[in-house]
mmCIF file of C-alpha atoms in Angstrom:
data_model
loop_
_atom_site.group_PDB
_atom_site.id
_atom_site.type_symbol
_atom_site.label_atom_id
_atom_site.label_comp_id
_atom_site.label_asym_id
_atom_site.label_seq_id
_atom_site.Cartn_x
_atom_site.Cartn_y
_atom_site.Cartn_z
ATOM 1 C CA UNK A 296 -5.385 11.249 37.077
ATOM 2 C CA UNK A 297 -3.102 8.838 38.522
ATOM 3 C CA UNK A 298 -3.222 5.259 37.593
ATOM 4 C CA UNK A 299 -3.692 3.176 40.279
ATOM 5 C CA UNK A 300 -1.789 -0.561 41.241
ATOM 6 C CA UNK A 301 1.409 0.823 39.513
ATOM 7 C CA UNK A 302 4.874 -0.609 41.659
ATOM 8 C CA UNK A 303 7.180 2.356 42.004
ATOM 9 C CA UNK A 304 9.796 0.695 40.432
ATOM 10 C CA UNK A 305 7.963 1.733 37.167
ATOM 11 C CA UNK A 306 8.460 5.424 37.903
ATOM 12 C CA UNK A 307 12.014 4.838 37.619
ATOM 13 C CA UNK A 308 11.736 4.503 33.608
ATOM 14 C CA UNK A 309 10.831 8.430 33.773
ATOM 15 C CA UNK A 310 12.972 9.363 36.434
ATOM 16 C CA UNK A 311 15.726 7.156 37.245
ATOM 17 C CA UNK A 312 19.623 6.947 36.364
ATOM 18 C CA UNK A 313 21.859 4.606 35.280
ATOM 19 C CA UNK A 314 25.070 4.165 37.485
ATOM 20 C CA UNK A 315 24.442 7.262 39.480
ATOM 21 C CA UNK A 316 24.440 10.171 37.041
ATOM 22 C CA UNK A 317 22.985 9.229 33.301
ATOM 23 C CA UNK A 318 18.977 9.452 32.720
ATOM 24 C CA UNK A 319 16.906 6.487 31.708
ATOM 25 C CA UNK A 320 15.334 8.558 29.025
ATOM 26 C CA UNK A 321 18.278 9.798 27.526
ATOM 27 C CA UNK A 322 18.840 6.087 26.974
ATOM 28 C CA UNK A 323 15.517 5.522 25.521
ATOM 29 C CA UNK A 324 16.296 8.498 23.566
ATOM 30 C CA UNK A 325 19.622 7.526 22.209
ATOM 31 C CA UNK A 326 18.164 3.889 21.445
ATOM 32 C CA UNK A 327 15.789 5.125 19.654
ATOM 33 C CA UNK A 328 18.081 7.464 17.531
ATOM 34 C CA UNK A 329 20.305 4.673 16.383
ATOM 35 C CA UNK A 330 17.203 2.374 15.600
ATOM 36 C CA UNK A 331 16.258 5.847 13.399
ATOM 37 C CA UNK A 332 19.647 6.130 12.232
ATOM 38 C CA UNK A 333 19.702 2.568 11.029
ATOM 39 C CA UNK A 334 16.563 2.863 9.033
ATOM 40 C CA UNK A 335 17.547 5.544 7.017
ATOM 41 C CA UNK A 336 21.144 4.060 6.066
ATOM 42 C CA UNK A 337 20.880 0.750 6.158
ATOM 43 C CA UNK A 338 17.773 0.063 4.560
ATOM 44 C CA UNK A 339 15.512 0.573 1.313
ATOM 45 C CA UNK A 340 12.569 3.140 3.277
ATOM 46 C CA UNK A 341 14.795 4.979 4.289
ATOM 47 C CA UNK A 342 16.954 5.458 0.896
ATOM 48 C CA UNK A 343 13.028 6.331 -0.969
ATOM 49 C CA UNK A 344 12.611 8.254 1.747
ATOM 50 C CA UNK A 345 15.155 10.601 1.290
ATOM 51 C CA UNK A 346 14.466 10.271 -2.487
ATOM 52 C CA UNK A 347 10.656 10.653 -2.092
ATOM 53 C CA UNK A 348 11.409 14.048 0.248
ATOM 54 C CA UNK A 349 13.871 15.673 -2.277
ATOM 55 C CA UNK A 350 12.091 15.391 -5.120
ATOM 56 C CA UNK A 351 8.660 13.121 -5.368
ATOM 57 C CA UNK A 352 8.580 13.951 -9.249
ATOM 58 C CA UNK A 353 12.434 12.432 -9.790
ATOM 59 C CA UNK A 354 11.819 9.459 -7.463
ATOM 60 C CA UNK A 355 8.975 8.721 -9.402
ATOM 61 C CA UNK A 356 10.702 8.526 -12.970
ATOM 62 C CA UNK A 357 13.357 6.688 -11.245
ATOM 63 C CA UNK A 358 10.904 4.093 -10.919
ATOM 64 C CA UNK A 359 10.181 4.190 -7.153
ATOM 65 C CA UNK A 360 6.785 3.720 -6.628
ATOM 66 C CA UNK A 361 5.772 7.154 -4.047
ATOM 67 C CA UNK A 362 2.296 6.444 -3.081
ATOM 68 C CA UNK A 363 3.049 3.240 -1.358
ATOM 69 C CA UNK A 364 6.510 4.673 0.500
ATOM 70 C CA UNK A 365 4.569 8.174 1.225
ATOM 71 C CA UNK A 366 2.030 6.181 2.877
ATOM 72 C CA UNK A 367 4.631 3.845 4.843
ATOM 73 C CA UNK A 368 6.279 6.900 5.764
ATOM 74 C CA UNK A 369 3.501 8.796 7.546
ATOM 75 C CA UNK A 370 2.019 5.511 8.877
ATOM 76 C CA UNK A 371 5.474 5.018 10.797
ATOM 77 C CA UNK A 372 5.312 8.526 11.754
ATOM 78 C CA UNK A 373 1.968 8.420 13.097
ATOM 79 C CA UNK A 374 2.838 5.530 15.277
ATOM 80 C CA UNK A 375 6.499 6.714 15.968
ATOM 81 C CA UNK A 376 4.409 9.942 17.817
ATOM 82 C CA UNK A 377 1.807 7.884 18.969
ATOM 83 C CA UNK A 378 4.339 5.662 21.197
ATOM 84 C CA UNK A 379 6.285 9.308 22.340
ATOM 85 C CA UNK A 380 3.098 10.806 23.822
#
């Protein structure tokens, strides 16, 4: 069903280029792999996260609390897929 009172310039975020040749969602794509990339080294959810997804049990005795950064986790999943689709 389209939705109606939409300018075409919108439709150019799904199928327009940048200076001739390079897709507007490859650049939403690569944006949002460095803000990804970022997260994980840069900051403390993403460092439990890798320690939470190797080994739940270690991360635990290492004093990381898991419940609250497993449920962090798949909350910013769920709205990381949520915003894709």
């Amino acid at each position: 069903m389209p939705i109606a009172n939409l300018s075409r310039d919108f439709g150019v975020l799904a199928t327009g280029n940048l200076l001739g040749y390079i897709p507007v969602p490859l650049v939403f794509m690569l944006a949002a792999a460095l803000v990804v990339h970022f997260i994980l080294k840069y900051t403390k959810l993403g460092r439990y996260s890798y320690a939470i997804g190797s080994n739940a049990e270690a991360a635990r005795c290492s004093g990381i609390r898991v419940a609250p950064y497993t449920v962090a986790i798949y909350t910013l999943e769920a709205r990381w897929r949520a915003w894709r689709e």
